[in-house]
Coordinates of N, CA and C in Angstrom, one line a residue:
M1 N 27.8 75.3 72.3 CA 29.1 75.7 70.8 C 30.6 76.1 73.0
A2 N 31.7 74.6 73.0 CA 32.4 75.2 73.1 C 33.4 76.2 72.5
L3 N 33.9 77.7 73.4 CA 34.9 78.3 72.5 C 36.1 77.7 73.0
S4 N 37.0 77.4 72.2 CA 39.1 77.4 72.7 C 39.5 78.9 72.8
K5 N 39.6 79.7 73.9 CA 40.3 80.5 72.7 C 41.8 80.8 73.6
L6 N 42.1 79.0 73.4 CA 43.8 79.0 73.4 C 43.9 79.1 72.0
R7 N 42.6 78.0 71.3 CA 43.2 78.2 69.3 C 42.4 78.8 68.9
G8 N 41.3 79.8 69.3 CA 40.7 80.6 68.4 C 39.4 79.5 67.4
S9 N 39.1 78.7 68.2 CA 38.3 77.2 67.6 C 37.5 77.6 68.3
L10 N 36.4 76.3 67.7 CA 35.5 76.7 68.8 C 35.1 74.7 68.3
Y11 N 33.9 73.6 68.5 CA 33.3 72.9 68.1 C 32.5 72.6 67.5
D12 N 31.9 71.6 66.8 CA 31.1 72.2 65.6 C 30.6 70.7 65.9
P13 N 29.1 71.0 66.6 CA 29.1 69.6 67.0 C 27.8 68.4 65.2
F14 N 28.2 69.1 64.8 CA 27.4 69.2 63.2 C 28.1 68.2 62.4
R15 N 29.3 69.3 62.6 CA 30.8 69.0 61.6 C 31.3 67.6 62.2
R16 N 31.1 67.7 63.2 CA 32.2 66.8 64.7 C 33.7 67.4 64.2
A17 N 33.3 68.7 64.4 CA 35.0 68.7 64.2 C 35.2 70.1 64.9
M18 N 36.8 71.3 65.6 CA 36.9 71.8 65.7 C 37.2 72.5 64.1
V19 N 36.1 74.1 64.5 CA 36.9 74.9 63.6 C 37.2 76.4 63.7
A20 N 36.9 77.0 63.4 CA 38.5 78.1 63.1 C 37.1 79.0 64.0
A21 N 36.4 80.3 64.5 CA 36.2 80.9 65.3 C 36.1 82.3 65.4
T22 N 35.2 82.2 63.9 CA 35.2 83.6 62.4 C 33.7 84.5 63.3
P23 N 34.3 85.3 63.7 CA 32.7 85.7 63.1 C 31.8 85.3 63.0
E24 N 31.4 84.9 61.5 CA 30.7 84.0 61.2 C 30.1 82.9 61.8
E25 N 31.6 82.2 62.3 CA 31.1 80.8 62.5 C 30.2 80.6 63.6
I26 N 30.8 82.3 64.8 CA 30.1 82.7 65.9 C 28.7 82.4 64.9
V27 N 28.2 83.0 65.1 CA 26.7 83.7 64.2 C 25.8 82.1 63.7
R28 N 26.6 81.8 63.1 CA 26.0 80.2 63.0 C 25.4 79.6 63.8
Q29 N 26.8 79.1 65.1 CA 26.3 77.7 65.8 C 25.1 78.6 66.3
K30 N 25.5 80.0 67.2 CA 24.5 80.1 67.9 C 23.1 80.5 67.4
L31 N 23.2 79.8 65.8 CA 21.6 80.2 66.0 C 21.7 78.5 65.3
L32 N 22.1 78.1 65.0 CA 21.6 76.2 64.8 C 21.3 75.9 66.5
Q33 N 22.3 76.6 67.8 CA 21.9 76.0 68.5 C 20.3 76.5 69.3
M34 N 19.7 77.6 68.8 CA 18.8 78.5 68.8 C 17.9 77.2 68.1
M35 N 18.6 76.8 66.7 CA 17.0 76.4 66.3 C 16.7 75.5 66.8
V36 N 18.0 73.9 67.1 CA 17.6 73.0 67.4 C 16.9 73.2 69.1
S37 N 17.6 73.2 70.1 CA 16.9 73.2 71.2 C 15.7 74.2 71.0
G38 N 16.2 76.0 70.6 CA 14.3 76.6 71.1 C 13.6 76.3 70.3
L39 N 13.5 75.8 68.7 CA 12.4 75.9 67.9 C 12.4 74.3 67.2
G40 N 12.9 73.4 68.1 CA 12.6 71.8 67.6 C 12.7 71.4 65.6
Y41 N 14.0 71.7 65.6 CA 14.4 71.0 64.5 C 15.5 70.2 64.9
P42 N 15.1 68.9 63.9 CA 15.8 68.3 64.8 C 17.4 68.1 64.3
K43 N 18.0 67.7 64.3 CA 19.6 68.4 64.1 C 19.8 67.0 63.2
E44 N 19.5 66.3 63.6 CA 19.8 65.1 62.3 C 19.8 65.8 60.8
L45 N 18.3 66.6 60.4 CA 18.6 66.7 59.8 C 19.0 68.1 59.0
I46 N 20.1 68.9 59.5 CA 19.9 69.7 59.2 C 22.1 69.6 58.6
S47 N 22.4 70.5 57.5 CA 23.9 69.8 56.9 C 23.9 71.8 57.6
V48 N 26.0 70.7 57.2 CA 26.5 72.8 58.3 C 26.8 73.1 57.4
E49 N 28.2 73.6 55.5 CA 28.8 74.4 54.9 C 28.5 72.6 54.3
K50 N 27.2 72.6 53.1 CA 27.7 72.1 52.6 C 27.5 71.8 50.9
Q51 N 29.3 70.7 49.8 CA 28.6 71.2 49.3 C 27.8 71.4 48.1
L52 N 27.7 72.7 47.4 CA 25.8 72.1 46.1 C 26.4 70.5 45.8
S53 N 27.7 70.2 44.9 CA 27.9 69.4 44.4 C 27.2 67.9 45.3
E54 N 27.2 68.2 46.6 CA 27.0 66.7 47.9 C 24.9 66.6 48.1
L55 N 25.0 67.5 47.3 CA 22.9 67.2 48.0 C 22.0 66.2 46.3
P56 N 22.3 65.6 46.3 CA 21.9 64.5 45.6 C 20.4 64.9 44.7
H57 N 19.7 65.9 44.9 CA 18.8 66.2 44.8 C 18.9 67.7 43.2
I58 N 20.2 68.0 43.5 CA 20.5 68.7 42.1 C 20.8 68.1 41.7
S59 N 20.9 68.0 40.5 CA 20.9 68.0 38.9 C 22.8 68.0 38.2
K60 N 23.0 67.1 37.8 CA 24.5 66.9 37.6 C 24.8 67.4 36.1
G61 N 23.6 67.5 35.5 CA 23.7 68.1 33.8 C 24.4 69.1 33.7
G62 N 24.9 69.7 34.5 CA 25.2 70.8 34.4 C 26.7 71.9 35.4
P63 N 27.7 72.1 34.5 CA 28.8 72.7 36.3 C 28.2 72.8 37.2
L64 N 28.4 73.2 38.2 CA 27.5 73.3 39.7 C 29.5 74.9 40.0
P65 N 28.4 75.4 40.9 CA 30.0 76.1 42.1 C 30.1 75.6 42.5
K66 N 31.5 75.8 42.8 CA 32.1 75.2 44.0 C 31.5 76.6 45.2
R67 N 30.3 76.1 45.4 CA 30.5 77.1 47.1 C 29.4 76.1 47.3
R68 N 29.7 76.5 49.1 CA 29.1 76.1 50.2 C 27.3 76.3 50.8
A69 N 26.9 76.1 51.0 CA 25.2 76.6 51.8 C 25.9 76.9 53.4
D70 N 25.6 77.6 53.8 CA 26.1 77.8 55.3 C 25.0 76.7 56.2
I71 N 24.0 76.9 55.7 CA 23.2 76.0 57.0 C 21.9 75.2 56.0
I72 N 21.5 74.0 55.9 CA 20.3 73.1 55.5 C 19.6 73.1 56.1
C73 N 18.5 73.0 55.9 CA 17.3 72.1 57.2 C 16.2 71.2 56.0
F74 N 17.0 69.8 55.9 CA 15.9 68.6 54.8 C 14.9 68.4 55.9
A75 N 13.6 67.7 55.1 CA 12.3 68.0 55.0 C 12.5 66.4 55.6
A76 N 11.6 65.6 55.2 CA 10.3 64.3 55.4 C 9.8 64.5 53.6
N77 N 9.5 63.5 52.7 CA 8.5 63.5 52.0 C 7.5 64.8 52.2
I78 N 8.6 66.1 51.4 CA 7.5 68.2 51.5 C 8.0 67.8 50.1
H79 N 8.9 66.4 49.0 CA 8.9 66.8 47.0 C 8.5 65.5 46.3
P80 N 8.0 65.6 46.0 CA 6.5 64.5 45.4 C 8.4 63.4 44.6
E81 N 9.8 64.1 44.5 CA 10.3 62.8 43.3 C 11.7 62.7 45.0
Y82 N 11.6 63.1 45.8 CA 12.9 62.9 46.5 C 12.3 62.7 48.6
P83 N 12.9 61.8 48.6 CA 12.1 61.3 50.0 C 12.8 62.2 50.9
M84 N 14.0 63.0 51.3 CA 13.9 64.4 52.2 C 14.7 65.0 50.6
Y85 N 14.2 66.5 51.2 CA 14.4 67.8 50.3 C 15.1 68.5 50.9
P86 N 15.1 70.0 50.5 CA 15.3 70.6 51.8 C 14.4 72.3 51.2
L87 N 13.8 72.0 53.0 CA 12.8 73.1 54.0 C 13.5 74.3 53.7
L88 N 14.6 75.0 54.4 CA 15.0 75.6 55.2 C 16.4 76.5 54.6
L89 N 17.2 77.1 53.9 CA 18.5 77.6 53.9 C 18.7 78.5 53.5
I90 N 19.6 79.4 54.8 CA 20.4 80.0 56.0 C 21.6 80.1 55.4
E91 N 22.0 81.5 54.6 CA 23.3 82.1 54.8 C 23.6 82.5 55.6
C92 N 25.1 83.1 56.3 CA 24.5 83.6 57.7 C 25.7 84.3 57.3
K93 N 26.4 86.2 58.1 CA 26.9 86.5 58.4 C 27.8 87.8 59.7
E94 N 28.2 88.2 59.3 CA 29.0 88.2 60.5 C 28.4 89.9 60.8
G95 N 28.1 90.6 61.8 CA 27.2 91.4 62.0 C 26.0 92.2 61.4
A96 N 25.2 93.2 60.8 CA 24.4 93.5 60.0 C 24.1 92.2 58.3
V97 N 23.4 92.2 58.4 CA 22.9 90.9 57.2 C 22.9 92.8 55.9
G98 N 23.0 92.5 55.3 CA 22.7 93.6 53.3 C 21.8 93.0 52.4
E99 N 22.0 93.9 51.3 CA 21.7 93.3 50.9 C 22.3 92.1 49.5
D100 N 23.9 92.5 49.6 CA 25.0 91.6 49.1 C 24.9 89.7 50.3
A101 N 24.0 89.6 51.0 CA 24.4 88.5 52.0 C 22.2 87.9 51.6
K102 N 21.5 88.5 51.1 CA 20.0 87.7 50.8 C 20.4 87.9 48.9
E103 N 21.5 89.2 48.4 CA 21.8 88.1 47.0 C 22.8 86.6 46.5
Q104 N 22.7 86.8 47.6 CA 24.5 85.7 46.7 C 23.4 84.3 48.2
A105 N 22.2 84.6 49.2 CA 21.5 83.8 49.5 C 20.0 83.3 48.3
L106 N 19.8 83.8 47.8 CA 19.2 83.6 47.2 C 20.1 83.5 46.0
G107 N 20.9 83.5 45.2 CA 22.1 83.0 43.7 C 22.2 81.9 44.3
Y108 N 22.0 81.0 45.9 CA 22.5 79.7 46.4 C 21.3 78.4 46.4
N109 N 20.3 79.3 46.4 CA 18.5 79.0 46.4 C 18.2 78.3 44.7
H110 N 18.5 79.4 44.2 CA 18.8 79.2 42.6 C 19.3 77.1 42.4
Y111 N 19.9 77.3 43.0 CA 21.0 75.4 42.8 C 20.3 75.1 43.5
V112 N 20.2 75.0 44.9 CA 19.8 74.3 46.0 C 18.0 74.2 45.8
Q113 N 17.6 74.9 45.9 CA 15.3 74.6 45.8 C 15.5 74.8 46.8
A114 N 15.6 74.8 47.7 CA 15.2 75.1 49.6 C 13.9 75.8 49.2
L115 N 12.3 75.3 49.3 CA 10.8 75.5 49.7 C 11.4 77.4 50.3
Y116 N 12.9 77.6 51.3 CA 12.1 79.2 52.2 C 14.3 79.5 51.9
V117 N 13.6 80.5 52.9 CA 15.8 81.1 52.2 C 14.9 81.6 53.7
G118 N 16.7 81.7 53.9 CA 17.5 82.8 55.2 C 18.4 83.3 55.3
V119 N 18.3 84.8 55.8 CA 20.0 85.4 56.5 C 19.8 85.6 57.9
A120 N 21.5 85.6 58.4 CA 21.6 85.0 59.7 C 22.5 86.5 60.3
G121 N 22.4 87.0 61.3 CA 23.9 87.7 61.2 C 24.2 87.8 62.3
D122 N 24.2 88.5 63.5 CA 24.6 89.1 64.8 C 22.8 89.2 65.3
G123 N 23.2 88.3 65.7 CA 21.5 88.7 67.2 C 20.6 89.4 65.6
H124 N 20.7 89.0 64.9 CA 19.4 89.0 63.2 C 19.3 88.0 63.0
F125 N 17.2 88.3 62.5 CA 17.3 86.7 61.2 C 16.4 87.5 60.0
E126 N 16.2 87.4 59.4 CA 15.1 87.4 58.5 C 14.4 86.1 57.4
L127 N 14.1 85.8 57.5 CA 13.4 85.1 56.4 C 13.6 86.0 54.6
I128 N 13.6 85.8 54.2 CA 13.5 86.1 52.5 C 12.5 86.1 51.6
F129 N 12.4 84.3 51.5 CA 11.5 84.2 50.5 C 11.4 82.7 51.3
P130 N 10.1 82.3 51.4 CA 9.0 83.2 49.6 C 8.6 84.3 50.4
K131 N 8.3 85.2 50.5 CA 8.2 86.4 52.4 C 8.4 86.3 53.0
A132 N 9.0 88.2 53.1 CA 9.6 88.0 54.2 C 9.1 88.3 55.2
V133 N 9.8 87.8 56.8 CA 9.0 87.6 57.2 C 10.9 88.1 58.5
S134 N 10.5 88.4 59.9 CA 11.9 88.7 60.7 C 12.0 88.4 62.2
F135 N 11.5 87.4 61.6 CA 12.0 85.9 62.7 C 12.0 84.4 61.9
L136 N 12.6 84.1 63.0 CA 13.4 82.4 62.4 C 11.7 81.4 62.4
P137 N 11.2 80.6 61.9 CA 9.7 80.1 62.7 C 10.0 78.6 62.7
T138 N 9.5 78.1 63.6 CA 9.5 77.1 64.5 C 9.2 75.4 62.3
Y139 N 10.9 74.9 63.4 CA 10.4 73.6 62.1 C 8.5 72.6 61.8
S140 N 8.1 73.4 63.1 CA 6.6 72.3 62.5 C 6.2 73.4 62.2
A141 N 6.5 74.7 62.3 CA 5.3 75.9 61.9 C 5.8 76.4 60.1
L142 N 6.9 75.4 59.6 CA 7.4 75.6 58.1 C 6.8 74.5 57.7
L143 N 6.9 73.4 57.7 CA 5.4 72.4 58.0 C 4.5 72.7 57.7
E144 N 4.2 73.0 58.3 CA 3.2 73.1 57.9 C 2.5 74.2 56.8
A145 N 3.7 75.0 56.9 CA 3.2 75.7 56.0 C 2.9 75.4 54.4
V146 N 4.3 74.2 54.5 CA 4.0 73.9 53.1 C 2.6 72.9 53.4
S147 N 2.8 72.1 53.7 CA 1.8 71.2 54.0 C 0.0 71.7 53.5
L148 N 0.2 72.6 54.0 CA -1.4 73.4 53.2 C -0.7 74.3 51.8
C149 N 0.7 74.1 51.3 CA 0.6 74.8 49.5 C 0.4 73.8 49.1
K150 N -0.1 72.2 49.2 CA 0.0 70.6 48.7 C -1.0 71.4 48.1

């Protein structure tokens, strides 16, 4: 995460663009860095600020809210109908994570249908669905948990 103090922006390697260095964006970039560098999440399977309407598995039958999911990590062969499917959806917030953030993430997941949902704040992560844990598991641990449920 390269921060440009002169312009109040930083480079997002996932979107390949300079973005405003808001407190929420800094939380997002730190988490993304940890996911890829420390927890084995493949960078090429992560989408950042993805419009719900851009997700191929979401039914086009009804209107979708014009919203973007902060982070979606995909995995191959975890759904019988789609070669790539959302494994993890994460909502990022500046500061502490409250009930509003959890409700927002679960609301997004009503459409996204990721197998896992988490929320992240400054220095805090919580997996909130399907069960609550206070840490972000590795990519391989989530995949293993999915394979055990098949």
